[in-house]
mmCIF file of C-alpha atoms in Angstrom:
data_model
loop_
_atom_site.group_PDB
_atom_site.id
_atom_site.type_symbol
_atom_site.label_atom_id
_atom_site.label_comp_id
_atom_site.label_asym_id
_atom_site.label_seq_id
_atom_site.Cartn_x
_atom_site.Cartn_y
_atom_site.Cartn_z
ATOM 1 C CA MET L 662 0.000 0.000 0.000
ATOM 2 C CA ASP L 663 3.146 2.133 -0.117
ATOM 3 C CA ARG L 664 1.935 4.256 -3.024
ATOM 4 C CA ALA L 665 -1.800 3.612 -2.842
ATOM 5 C CA PRO L 666 -3.822 6.837 -2.966
ATOM 6 C CA ASN L 667 -4.848 8.344 0.352
ATOM 7 C CA GLU L 668 -8.622 7.886 0.226
ATOM 8 C CA ILE L 669 -8.203 4.228 -0.660
ATOM 9 C CA GLU L 670 -5.609 3.752 2.065
ATOM 10 C CA ALA L 671 -7.938 5.427 4.595
ATOM 11 C CA LEU L 672 -10.725 2.993 3.712
ATOM 12 C CA THR L 673 -8.346 0.041 4.007
ATOM 13 C CA THR L 674 -7.265 1.261 7.457
ATOM 14 C CA GLN L 675 -10.878 1.577 8.581
ATOM 15 C CA LEU L 676 -11.767 -1.906 7.357
ATOM 16 C CA ALA L 677 -8.625 -3.490 8.825
ATOM 17 C CA ARG L 678 -9.798 -2.400 12.294
ATOM 18 C CA LEU L 679 -12.957 -4.509 12.109
ATOM 19 C CA PRO L 680 -13.004 -7.824 13.974
ATOM 20 C CA GLY L 681 -11.665 -10.731 11.950
ATOM 21 C CA LEU L 682 -10.029 -8.511 9.320
ATOM 22 C CA GLY L 683 -6.391 -7.562 8.861
ATOM 23 C CA PRO L 684 -4.545 -5.386 6.352
ATOM 24 C CA ARG L 685 -4.446 -8.188 3.784
ATOM 25 C CA SER L 686 -8.146 -9.055 3.800
ATOM 26 C CA ALA L 687 -9.046 -5.347 4.027
ATOM 27 C CA ARG L 688 -7.046 -4.651 0.864
ATOM 28 C CA ARG L 689 -8.819 -7.494 -0.917
ATOM 29 C CA MET L 690 -12.186 -6.097 0.150
ATOM 30 C CA VAL L 691 -11.294 -2.573 -1.002
ATOM 31 C CA LEU L 692 -10.227 -3.829 -4.444
ATOM 32 C CA HIS L 693 -13.391 -5.903 -4.703
ATOM 33 C CA LEU L 694 -15.511 -2.869 -3.774
ATOM 34 C CA ILE L 695 -13.797 -0.424 -6.132
ATOM 35 C CA GLN L 696 -13.890 -2.828 -9.052
ATOM 36 C CA ARG L 697 -17.653 -3.368 -8.594
ATOM 37 C CA PRO L 698 -19.002 0.112 -7.821
ATOM 38 C CA ASP L 699 -22.610 -0.654 -8.753
ATOM 39 C CA GLN L 700 -22.960 -4.241 -7.546
ATOM 40 C CA SER L 701 -20.968 -3.893 -4.336
ATOM 41 C CA LEU L 702 -19.685 -0.469 -3.281
ATOM 42 C CA ARG L 703 -22.869 1.578 -3.651
ATOM 43 C CA PRO L 704 -25.238 -1.022 -2.133
ATOM 44 C CA LEU L 705 -22.883 -1.417 0.845
ATOM 45 C CA LEU L 706 -22.660 2.354 1.243
ATOM 46 C CA ALA L 707 -26.449 2.692 1.174
ATOM 47 C CA ALA L 708 -26.932 -0.168 3.658
ATOM 48 C CA LEU L 709 -24.327 1.315 5.999
ATOM 49 C CA GLU L 710 -25.940 4.740 5.777
ATOM 50 C CA ARG L 711 -29.373 3.404 6.671
ATOM 51 C CA VAL L 712 -27.962 1.509 9.649
ATOM 52 C CA ALA L 713 -26.009 4.558 10.810
ATOM 53 C CA GLN L 714 -29.224 6.597 10.732
ATOM 54 C CA THR L 715 -31.545 4.077 12.324
ATOM 55 C CA ALA L 716 -29.681 1.617 14.565
ATOM 56 C CA GLN L 717 -30.359 2.053 18.271
ATOM 57 C CA SER L 718 -30.637 0.118 21.513
ATOM 58 C CA CYS L 719 -34.097 -1.220 22.353
ATOM 59 C CA ALA L 720 -35.305 0.738 25.389
ATOM 60 C CA CYS L 721 -36.843 -2.413 26.841
ATOM 61 C CA CYS L 722 -34.484 -5.360 26.295
ATOM 62 C CA GLY L 723 -31.224 -3.796 25.057
ATOM 63 C CA ASN L 724 -31.328 -5.562 21.668
ATOM 64 C CA ILE L 725 -30.060 -3.615 18.672
ATOM 65 C CA SER L 726 -32.866 -2.449 16.464
ATOM 66 C CA THR L 727 -33.931 0.261 14.070
ATOM 67 C CA LEU L 728 -36.891 1.125 16.294
ATOM 68 C CA PRO L 729 -36.986 2.656 19.800
ATOM 69 C CA VAL L 730 -38.464 -0.645 21.057
ATOM 70 C CA CYS L 731 -37.354 -3.703 19.082
ATOM 71 C CA GLU L 732 -39.499 -6.074 16.978
ATOM 72 C CA ILE L 733 -39.236 -8.842 19.556
ATOM 73 C CA CYS L 734 -40.448 -6.678 22.463
ATOM 74 C CA THR L 735 -43.384 -5.305 20.440
ATOM 75 C CA ASP L 736 -44.469 -8.712 19.064
ATOM 76 C CA PRO L 737 -47.616 -9.649 21.062
ATOM 77 C CA ARG L 738 -47.074 -13.373 20.289
ATOM 78 C CA ARG L 739 -43.837 -13.223 22.264
ATOM 79 C CA ALA L 740 -45.494 -11.998 25.479
ATOM 80 C CA THR L 741 -45.173 -15.488 26.926
ATOM 81 C CA GLY L 742 -44.116 -14.360 30.392
ATOM 82 C CA GLU L 743 -40.666 -15.855 29.757
ATOM 83 C CA VAL L 744 -37.592 -13.648 29.545
ATOM 84 C CA CYS L 745 -34.220 -14.973 28.459
ATOM 85 C CA VAL L 746 -31.209 -13.197 30.000
ATOM 86 C CA VAL L 747 -28.199 -13.015 27.646
ATOM 87 C CA GLU L 748 -24.783 -11.407 27.923
ATOM 88 C CA ASP L 749 -24.867 -9.418 24.698
ATOM 89 C CA VAL L 750 -26.675 -8.876 21.395
ATOM 90 C CA ALA L 751 -24.526 -11.502 19.629
ATOM 91 C CA ASP L 752 -25.875 -14.095 22.095
ATOM 92 C CA LEU L 753 -29.444 -12.868 21.524
ATOM 93 C CA TRP L 754 -28.973 -13.338 17.777
ATOM 94 C CA ALA L 755 -27.511 -16.809 18.396
ATOM 95 C CA MET L 756 -30.581 -17.735 20.477
ATOM 96 C CA GLU L 757 -32.847 -16.438 17.700
ATOM 97 C CA ARG L 758 -31.022 -18.573 15.123
ATOM 98 C CA GLY L 759 -31.875 -21.563 17.306
ATOM 99 C CA ALA L 760 -35.516 -20.552 16.664
ATOM 100 C CA VAL L 761 -36.796 -22.481 19.694
ATOM 101 C CA PHE L 762 -37.274 -19.732 22.280
ATOM 102 C CA ARG L 763 -40.465 -17.751 21.652
ATOM 103 C CA GLY L 764 -40.385 -15.361 24.615
ATOM 104 C CA ARG L 765 -38.556 -12.068 25.066
ATOM 105 C CA TYR L 766 -34.994 -11.134 25.993
ATOM 106 C CA HIS L 767 -32.999 -9.055 28.412
ATOM 107 C CA VAL L 768 -29.489 -8.095 27.264
ATOM 108 C CA LEU L 769 -27.138 -7.469 30.204
ATOM 109 C CA GLY L 770 -24.368 -5.874 28.158
ATOM 110 C CA GLY L 771 -21.635 -7.988 29.778
ATOM 111 C CA THR L 772 -21.013 -10.160 32.802
ATOM 112 C CA LEU L 773 -19.981 -9.205 36.330
ATOM 113 C CA SER L 774 -16.214 -9.010 36.540
ATOM 114 C CA ALA L 775 -14.183 -7.996 39.549
ATOM 115 C CA LEU L 776 -11.054 -7.705 37.393
ATOM 116 C CA ASP L 777 -12.664 -5.354 34.879
ATOM 117 C CA ALA L 778 -14.624 -3.556 37.634
ATOM 118 C CA VAL L 779 -17.983 -4.399 36.067
ATOM 119 C CA GLY L 780 -20.696 -4.121 38.721
ATOM 120 C CA PRO L 781 -24.462 -4.818 38.638
ATOM 121 C CA GLU L 782 -25.281 -1.224 37.682
ATOM 122 C CA GLU L 783 -23.234 -1.452 34.492
ATOM 123 C CA LEU L 784 -25.162 -4.571 33.514
ATOM 124 C CA ARG L 785 -28.833 -3.590 33.411
ATOM 125 C CA ILE L 786 -29.501 -5.977 36.322
ATOM 126 C CA PRO L 787 -31.644 -3.401 38.214
ATOM 127 C CA GLU L 788 -33.666 -2.979 34.985
ATOM 128 C CA LEU L 789 -34.132 -6.755 34.847
ATOM 129 C CA VAL L 790 -35.417 -6.901 38.432
ATOM 130 C CA ALA L 791 -37.803 -4.004 37.726
ATOM 131 C CA ARG L 792 -39.012 -5.692 34.525
ATOM 132 C CA VAL L 793 -39.679 -9.011 36.252
ATOM 133 C CA ARG L 794 -41.661 -7.226 38.965
ATOM 134 C CA ASP L 795 -43.566 -4.799 36.711
ATOM 135 C CA GLU L 796 -44.389 -7.184 33.865
ATOM 136 C CA GLY L 797 -45.280 -10.018 36.237
ATOM 137 C CA LEU L 798 -42.984 -12.434 34.376
ATOM 138 C CA ARG L 799 -43.389 -16.160 34.926
ATOM 139 C CA GLU L 800 -39.877 -17.452 34.158
ATOM 140 C CA VAL L 801 -36.380 -15.996 33.892
ATOM 141 C CA ILE L 802 -34.101 -18.194 31.757
ATOM 142 C CA LEU L 803 -30.418 -17.523 32.393
ATOM 143 C CA ALA L 804 -28.605 -18.113 29.077
ATOM 144 C CA LEU L 805 -25.244 -16.825 30.302
ATOM 145 C CA PRO L 806 -21.846 -18.132 29.232
ATOM 146 C CA ALA L 807 -20.534 -21.225 31.072
ATOM 147 C CA THR L 808 -17.539 -19.230 32.351
ATOM 148 C CA VAL L 809 -16.641 -18.162 35.884
ATOM 149 C CA ASP L 810 -17.874 -14.611 35.243
ATOM 150 C CA GLY L 811 -20.995 -15.860 33.485
ATOM 151 C CA GLN L 812 -21.927 -18.185 36.330
ATOM 152 C CA THR L 813 -21.119 -15.530 38.973
ATOM 153 C CA THR L 814 -23.495 -13.220 37.141
ATOM 154 C CA ALA L 815 -26.164 -15.942 37.020
ATOM 155 C CA HIS L 816 -25.906 -16.458 40.811
ATOM 156 C CA TYR L 817 -26.013 -12.711 41.423
ATOM 157 C CA ILE L 818 -29.199 -12.398 39.335
ATOM 158 C CA ALA L 819 -30.807 -15.344 41.140
ATOM 159 C CA ASP L 820 -30.034 -13.590 44.467
ATOM 160 C CA ALA L 821 -31.326 -10.237 43.216
ATOM 161 C CA LEU L 822 -34.601 -11.921 42.194
ATOM 162 C CA GLY L 823 -34.831 -13.810 45.513
ATOM 163 C CA THR L 824 -37.785 -11.791 46.825
ATOM 164 C CA VAL L 825 -39.702 -11.842 43.507
ATOM 165 C CA ASP L 826 -42.131 -14.661 42.751
ATOM 166 C CA VAL L 827 -40.612 -15.949 39.515
ATOM 167 C CA GLN L 828 -39.172 -19.242 38.327
ATOM 168 C CA ILE L 829 -35.449 -19.031 37.557
ATOM 169 C CA THR L 830 -33.915 -21.566 35.165
ATOM 170 C CA ALA L 831 -30.629 -21.890 33.293
ATOM 171 C CA LEU L 832 -29.541 -23.501 30.035
ATOM 172 C CA ALA L 833 -28.639 -27.184 30.411
ATOM 173 C CA GLN L 834 -24.957 -28.100 30.411
ATOM 174 C CA GLY L 835 -23.810 -31.263 28.688
ATOM 175 C CA VAL L 836 -22.378 -32.810 25.549
ATOM 176 C CA PRO L 837 -22.967 -30.550 22.512
ATOM 177 C CA LEU L 838 -24.761 -32.018 19.469
ATOM 178 C CA GLY L 839 -22.270 -33.909 17.332
ATOM 179 C CA GLY L 840 -19.769 -33.764 20.198
ATOM 180 C CA GLU L 841 -17.357 -36.662 20.490
ATOM 181 C CA LEU L 842 -16.412 -37.478 24.073
ATOM 182 C CA ASP L 843 -12.775 -37.883 23.078
ATOM 183 C CA PHE L 844 -12.563 -34.239 22.038
ATOM 184 C CA LEU L 845 -14.511 -32.760 24.957
ATOM 185 C CA ASP L 846 -12.885 -31.128 27.960
ATOM 186 C CA ASP L 847 -13.128 -32.893 31.335
ATOM 187 C CA GLY L 848 -15.395 -30.192 32.790
ATOM 188 C CA THR L 849 -18.064 -30.737 30.149
ATOM 189 C CA ILE L 850 -17.979 -34.504 30.607
ATOM 190 C CA SER L 851 -18.311 -34.160 34.402
ATOM 191 C CA ALA L 852 -21.195 -31.699 34.007
ATOM 192 C CA ALA L 853 -22.962 -34.006 31.529
ATOM 193 C CA LEU L 854 -22.507 -36.942 33.882
ATOM 194 C CA ARG L 855 -23.839 -35.045 36.910
ATOM 195 C CA ALA L 856 -26.848 -33.873 34.875
ATOM 196 C CA ARG L 857 -27.540 -37.334 33.414
ATOM 197 C CA ARG L 858 -31.175 -38.128 32.723
ATOM 198 C CA ALA L 859 -33.396 -41.207 32.349
ATOM 199 C CA PHE L 860 -33.149 -42.650 28.839
ATOM 200 C CA MET V 716 -30.721 -13.235 12.115
ATOM 201 C CA ASP V 717 -34.274 -14.604 11.992
ATOM 202 C CA ARG V 718 -35.756 -11.613 13.785
ATOM 203 C CA ALA V 719 -33.018 -9.049 13.211
ATOM 204 C CA PRO V 720 -34.400 -5.778 11.878
ATOM 205 C CA ASN V 721 -34.385 -5.321 8.111
ATOM 206 C CA GLU V 722 -31.827 -2.527 7.734
ATOM 207 C CA ILE V 723 -29.350 -4.426 9.889
ATOM 208 C CA GLU V 724 -30.018 -7.645 8.002
ATOM 209 C CA ALA V 725 -29.510 -5.819 4.681
ATOM 210 C CA LEU V 726 -26.113 -4.562 5.836
ATOM 211 C CA THR V 727 -25.136 -8.064 6.980
ATOM 212 C CA THR V 728 -26.106 -9.458 3.581
ATOM 213 C CA GLN V 729 -24.029 -6.823 1.785
ATOM 214 C CA LEU V 730 -20.989 -7.491 3.954
ATOM 215 C CA ALA V 731 -21.335 -11.271 3.690
ATOM 216 C CA ARG V 732 -20.879 -10.969 -0.098
ATOM 217 C CA LEU V 733 -17.397 -9.499 0.232
ATOM 218 C CA PRO V 734 -14.424 -11.800 -0.374
ATOM 219 C CA GLY V 735 -13.269 -13.642 2.732
ATOM 220 C CA LEU V 736 -16.446 -12.911 4.681
ATOM 221 C CA GLY V 737 -19.410 -15.149 5.445
ATOM 222 C CA PRO V 738 -22.666 -14.614 7.338
ATOM 223 C CA ARG V 739 -20.977 -15.261 10.679
ATOM 224 C CA SER V 740 -18.114 -12.782 10.308
ATOM 225 C CA ALA V 741 -20.468 -10.263 8.676
ATOM 226 C CA ARG V 742 -22.761 -10.401 11.724
ATOM 227 C CA ARG V 743 -19.789 -9.856 14.014
ATOM 228 C CA MET V 744 -18.721 -6.849 11.970
ATOM 229 C CA VAL V 745 -22.230 -5.367 11.983
ATOM 230 C CA LEU V 746 -22.488 -5.674 15.764
ATOM 231 C CA HIS V 747 -19.032 -4.151 16.170
ATOM 232 C CA LEU V 748 -20.005 -1.241 13.909
ATOM 233 C CA ILE V 749 -23.370 -0.540 15.555
ATOM 234 C CA GLN V 750 -21.940 -0.706 19.047
ATOM 235 C CA ARG V 751 -19.224 1.819 18.154
ATOM 236 C CA PRO V 752 -21.041 4.413 16.019
ATOM 237 C CA ASP V 753 -18.476 7.183 16.500
ATOM 238 C CA GLN V 754 -15.230 5.210 16.533
ATOM 239 C CA SER V 755 -16.095 2.731 13.803
ATOM 240 C CA LEU V 756 -19.369 3.124 11.888
ATOM 241 C CA ARG V 757 -19.171 6.811 10.976
ATOM 242 C CA PRO V 758 -15.447 6.831 10.033
ATOM 243 C CA LEU V 759 -15.991 3.756 7.834
ATOM 244 C CA LEU V 760 -19.024 5.377 6.224
ATOM 245 C CA ALA V 761 -17.073 8.561 5.489
ATOM 246 C CA ALA V 762 -14.093 6.631 4.082
ATOM 247 C CA LEU V 763 -16.384 4.534 1.890
ATOM 248 C CA GLU V 764 -18.180 7.647 0.633
ATOM 249 C CA ARG V 765 -14.938 9.354 -0.349
ATOM 250 C CA VAL V 766 -13.751 6.253 -2.199
ATOM 251 C CA ALA V 767 -17.108 5.878 -3.964
ATOM 252 C CA GLN V 768 -16.827 9.492 -5.148
ATOM 253 C CA THR V 769 -13.191 9.490 -6.184
ATOM 254 C CA ALA V 770 -11.964 5.977 -7.104
ATOM 255 C CA GLN V 771 -11.284 5.470 -10.804
ATOM 256 C CA SER V 772 -9.052 3.576 -13.181
ATOM 257 C CA CYS V 773 -5.804 5.317 -14.159
ATOM 258 C CA ALA V 774 -6.142 6.234 -17.846
ATOM 259 C CA CYS V 775 -2.493 5.339 -18.428
ATOM 260 C CA CYS V 776 -1.648 2.151 -16.497
ATOM 261 C CA GLY V 777 -5.022 0.817 -15.260
ATOM 262 C CA ASN V 778 -4.120 1.157 -11.560
ATOM 263 C CA ILE V 779 -6.915 2.196 -9.207
ATOM 264 C CA SER V 780 -6.557 5.766 -8.065
ATOM 265 C CA THR V 781 -8.481 8.805 -6.960
ATOM 266 C CA LEU V 782 -7.029 10.813 -9.862
ATOM 267 C CA PRO V 783 -7.600 10.470 -13.640
ATOM 268 C CA VAL V 784 -3.919 9.512 -13.973
ATOM 269 C CA CYS V 785 -2.485 7.749 -10.922
ATOM 270 C CA GLU V 786 0.296 8.949 -8.585
ATOM 271 C CA ILE V 787 2.768 6.449 -9.999
ATOM 272 C CA CYS V 788 2.250 7.510 -13.623
ATOM 273 C CA THR V 789 2.546 11.224 -12.773
ATOM 274 C CA ASP V 790 5.652 10.811 -10.568
ATOM 275 C CA PRO V 791 8.573 12.113 -12.673
ATOM 276 C CA ARG V 792 11.071 10.049 -10.616
ATOM 277 C CA ARG V 793 9.376 6.895 -11.899
ATOM 278 C CA ALA V 794 9.922 7.724 -15.593
ATOM 279 C CA THR V 795 12.742 5.178 -15.697
ATOM 280 C CA GLY V 796 11.800 3.724 -19.086
ATOM 281 C CA GLU V 797 10.855 0.465 -17.345
ATOM 282 C CA VAL V 798 7.268 -0.759 -17.301
ATOM 283 C CA CYS V 799 6.147 -3.719 -15.209
ATOM 284 C CA VAL V 800 3.233 -5.715 -16.673
ATOM 285 C CA VAL V 801 0.927 -7.188 -14.002
ATOM 286 C CA GLU V 802 -2.289 -9.159 -14.155
ATOM 287 C CA ASP V 803 -4.372 -6.947 -11.861
ATOM 288 C CA VAL V 804 -4.288 -4.119 -9.336
ATOM 289 C CA ALA V 805 -3.768 -6.531 -6.423
ATOM 290 C CA ASP V 806 -0.506 -7.640 -8.064
ATOM 291 C CA LEU V 807 0.509 -4.012 -8.621
ATOM 292 C CA TRP V 808 -0.006 -3.328 -4.920
ATOM 293 C CA ALA V 809 1.974 -6.468 -4.062
ATOM 294 C CA MET V 810 4.883 -5.229 -6.236
ATOM 295 C CA GLU V 811 4.708 -1.829 -4.528
ATOM 296 C CA ARG V 812 4.885 -3.472 -1.102
ATOM 297 C CA GLY V 813 8.121 -5.073 -2.284
ATOM 298 C CA ALA V 814 9.349 -1.456 -2.697
ATOM 299 C CA VAL V 815 12.134 -2.475 -5.092
ATOM 300 C CA PHE V 816 10.683 -1.589 -8.486
ATOM 301 C CA ARG V 817 10.887 2.160 -9.169
ATOM 302 C CA GLY V 818 9.436 2.288 -12.701
ATOM 303 C CA ARG V 819 5.836 2.355 -13.887
ATOM 304 C CA TYR V 820 3.165 -0.299 -14.385
ATOM 305 C CA HIS V 821 0.743 -1.647 -16.931
ATOM 306 C CA VAL V 822 -2.263 -3.525 -15.538
ATOM 307 C CA LEU V 823 -3.656 -6.073 -18.010
ATOM 308 C CA GLY V 824 -6.887 -6.727 -16.140
ATOM 309 C CA GLY V 825 -6.537 -10.521 -16.429
ATOM 310 C CA THR V 826 -4.681 -13.178 -18.366
ATOM 311 C CA LEU V 827 -5.464 -14.721 -21.737
ATOM 312 C CA SER V 828 -7.794 -17.652 -21.281
ATOM 313 C CA ALA V 829 -9.293 -19.784 -24.020
ATOM 314 C CA LEU V 830 -11.714 -21.344 -21.536
ATOM 315 C CA ASP V 831 -13.049 -18.006 -20.289
ATOM 316 C CA ALA V 832 -12.853 -16.506 -23.806
ATOM 317 C CA VAL V 833 -10.474 -13.739 -22.728
ATOM 318 C CA GLY V 834 -8.663 -12.395 -25.791
ATOM 319 C CA PRO V 835 -5.925 -9.741 -26.193
ATOM 320 C CA GLU V 836 -8.465 -6.930 -26.681
ATOM 321 C CA GLU V 837 -10.008 -7.573 -23.244
ATOM 322 C CA LEU V 838 -6.563 -7.299 -21.675
ATOM 323 C CA ARG V 839 -5.197 -3.881 -22.621
ATOM 324 C CA ILE V 840 -2.412 -5.557 -24.615
ATOM 325 C CA PRO V 841 -2.875 -3.209 -27.626
ATOM 326 C CA GLU V 842 -2.573 -0.294 -25.167
ATOM 327 C CA LEU V 843 0.678 -1.805 -23.869
ATOM 328 C CA VAL V 844 2.144 -2.099 -27.375
ATOM 329 C CA ALA V 845 1.118 1.497 -28.135
ATOM 330 C CA ARG V 846 2.642 2.696 -24.857
ATOM 331 C CA VAL V 847 5.941 0.934 -25.436
ATOM 332 C CA ARG V 848 6.145 2.462 -28.913
ATOM 333 C CA ASP V 849 4.957 5.999 -28.009
ATOM 334 C CA GLU V 850 6.849 6.416 -24.743
ATOM 335 C CA GLY V 851 10.025 4.820 -26.162
ATOM 336 C CA LEU V 852 10.281 2.444 -23.193
ATOM 337 C CA ARG V 853 13.555 0.653 -22.525
ATOM 338 C CA GLU V 854 12.389 -2.492 -20.720
ATOM 339 C CA VAL V 855 9.127 -4.411 -20.290
ATOM 340 C CA ILE V 856 9.191 -6.590 -17.169
ATOM 341 C CA LEU V 857 6.587 -9.368 -17.287
ATOM 342 C CA ALA V 858 5.442 -9.952 -13.686
ATOM 343 C CA LEU V 859 2.668 -12.366 -14.614
ATOM 344 C CA PRO V 860 1.528 -15.355 -12.551
ATOM 345 C CA ALA V 861 3.510 -18.577 -12.983
ATOM 346 C CA THR V 862 0.403 -20.374 -14.242
ATOM 347 C CA VAL V 863 -0.376 -21.756 -17.707
ATOM 348 C CA ASP V 864 -2.591 -18.751 -18.536
ATOM 349 C CA GLY V 865 -0.057 -16.322 -17.070
ATOM 350 C CA GLN V 866 2.812 -17.765 -19.099
ATOM 351 C CA THR V 867 0.675 -17.958 -22.264
ATOM 352 C CA THR V 868 -0.072 -14.267 -21.804
ATOM 353 C CA ALA V 869 3.633 -13.520 -21.302
ATOM 354 C CA HIS V 870 4.519 -15.291 -24.559
ATOM 355 C CA TYR V 871 1.722 -13.503 -26.400
ATOM 356 C CA ILE V 872 2.993 -10.120 -25.184
ATOM 357 C CA ALA V 873 6.573 -10.970 -26.185
ATOM 358 C CA ASP V 874 5.280 -11.840 -29.684
ATOM 359 C CA ALA V 875 3.183 -8.670 -29.899
ATOM 360 C CA LEU V 876 6.269 -6.602 -29.005
ATOM 361 C CA GLY V 877 8.441 -8.536 -31.487
ATOM 362 C CA THR V 878 8.825 -5.618 -33.904
ATOM 363 C CA VAL V 879 9.417 -3.005 -31.204
ATOM 364 C CA ASP V 880 12.948 -2.266 -30.017
ATOM 365 C CA VAL V 881 12.532 -2.983 -26.293
ATOM 366 C CA GLN V 882 14.094 -5.397 -23.833
ATOM 367 C CA ILE V 883 11.606 -7.960 -22.496
ATOM 368 C CA THR V 884 12.328 -9.629 -19.148
ATOM 369 C CA ALA V 885 10.328 -11.751 -16.697
ATOM 370 C CA LEU V 886 10.435 -12.292 -12.929
ATOM 371 C CA ALA V 887 12.884 -15.012 -11.890
ATOM 372 C CA GLN V 888 11.451 -18.368 -10.888
ATOM 373 C CA GLY V 889 13.005 -20.305 -8.023
ATOM 374 C CA VAL V 890 12.874 -21.130 -4.333
ATOM 375 C CA PRO V 891 10.906 -18.468 -2.398
ATOM 376 C CA LEU V 892 12.608 -16.760 0.551
ATOM 377 C CA GLY V 893 12.291 -18.951 3.632
ATOM 378 C CA GLY V 894 11.179 -21.822 1.404
ATOM 379 C CA GLU V 895 12.139 -25.311 2.573
ATOM 380 C CA LEU V 896 12.809 -27.712 -0.284
ATOM 381 C CA ASP V 897 10.830 -30.434 1.454
ATOM 382 C CA PHE V 898 7.644 -28.377 1.219
ATOM 383 C CA LEU V 899 8.104 -27.103 -2.336
ATOM 384 C CA ASP V 900 6.376 -28.603 -5.359
ATOM 385 C CA ASP V 901 8.500 -30.451 -7.917
ATOM 386 C CA GLY V 902 7.939 -27.819 -10.598
ATOM 387 C CA THR V 903 9.483 -25.063 -8.475
ATOM 388 C CA ILE V 904 12.489 -27.214 -7.608
ATOM 389 C CA SER V 905 13.056 -28.084 -11.298
ATOM 390 C CA ALA V 906 12.734 -24.421 -12.294
ATOM 391 C CA ALA V 907 15.173 -23.358 -9.564
ATOM 392 C CA LEU V 908 17.663 -26.033 -10.641
ATOM 393 C CA ARG V 909 17.466 -25.056 -14.316
ATOM 394 C CA ALA V 910 17.947 -21.381 -13.403
ATOM 395 C CA ARG V 911 20.854 -22.098 -11.001
ATOM 396 C CA ARG V 912 23.512 -19.423 -10.777
ATOM 397 C CA ALA V 913 27.200 -19.108 -9.833
ATOM 398 C CA PHE V 914 27.619 -18.856 -6.073
#
């Protein structure tokens, strides 16, 4: 990129900062875009512009949406009384791809972390407690990561909801679909064994 | 992305079409962009806009530039009488990263291919012949890929320049830097042996 023109270099730099991209793949993308102005560059520009103008956090669940309150929160069919607590929007999208859960969400925006000084107030936990109380929710499903911080956060939420009349559940732990025991870590195997069920 | 809002889904689709990206990495990029509107989304949008407005093909060499004639062609220090023939702009950029060649370029826009019905007229070969004649160039360096189509194209260009008084050279073939013989293909080893030099 030694002698590449400045505007093109600036775009490459911007793209190279995105997750999963480096200078090499960014250069390839820039060439691809410039060589296809009408099929690729302009449609991408228009799509990016619309997102920049409209994307916002859902005031209710914290999902990313183009509306003040997201499509999931406003969908009356999803008022099942179940709310699924996730760490971030990526996890919400992953749950939606599973297409099994038909309730609503609550995005924490992270997990409790003493090291990173993330406390309950940073995490929309007070909002969750208020929501459970105000909406009279039936079940809170904790879909938090199976990490130390994730499980600490799950316990903290269970405590915070201690005085509220609501069922608290968590995602099952066990052998993932297609998982071969030989390639699984010991922790997963122990958890699957402890949670064994009648067959 | 089942329930993701339409504008966000449209952006993901656009990004997923770029080389090296799939739906998964595109989603990660979209989330990254939306969650950092001022550090990431808006700068990328501005950079993309400037490139969309200014990027064009250099009228002389075929490089991509933001000027009608690119920085390399207008740089008087690079009027060395040497022109390096490359397949595409990505190869030109790769040569520039090498930072050894100080002459000018000629981008063919592909290689001759009977299968894909790419003939000399599609490849800016007539423009190359005219350039060599009109600019009184001293040397044409063929930096074409070491593939069948690349070498066919090189031979075709040498023939087309047969009546012009110009030196025609090609990149050396041999063992790449850091290359271990054990991991090299037989063709490269044969080529390196045939082109062996006094040590």
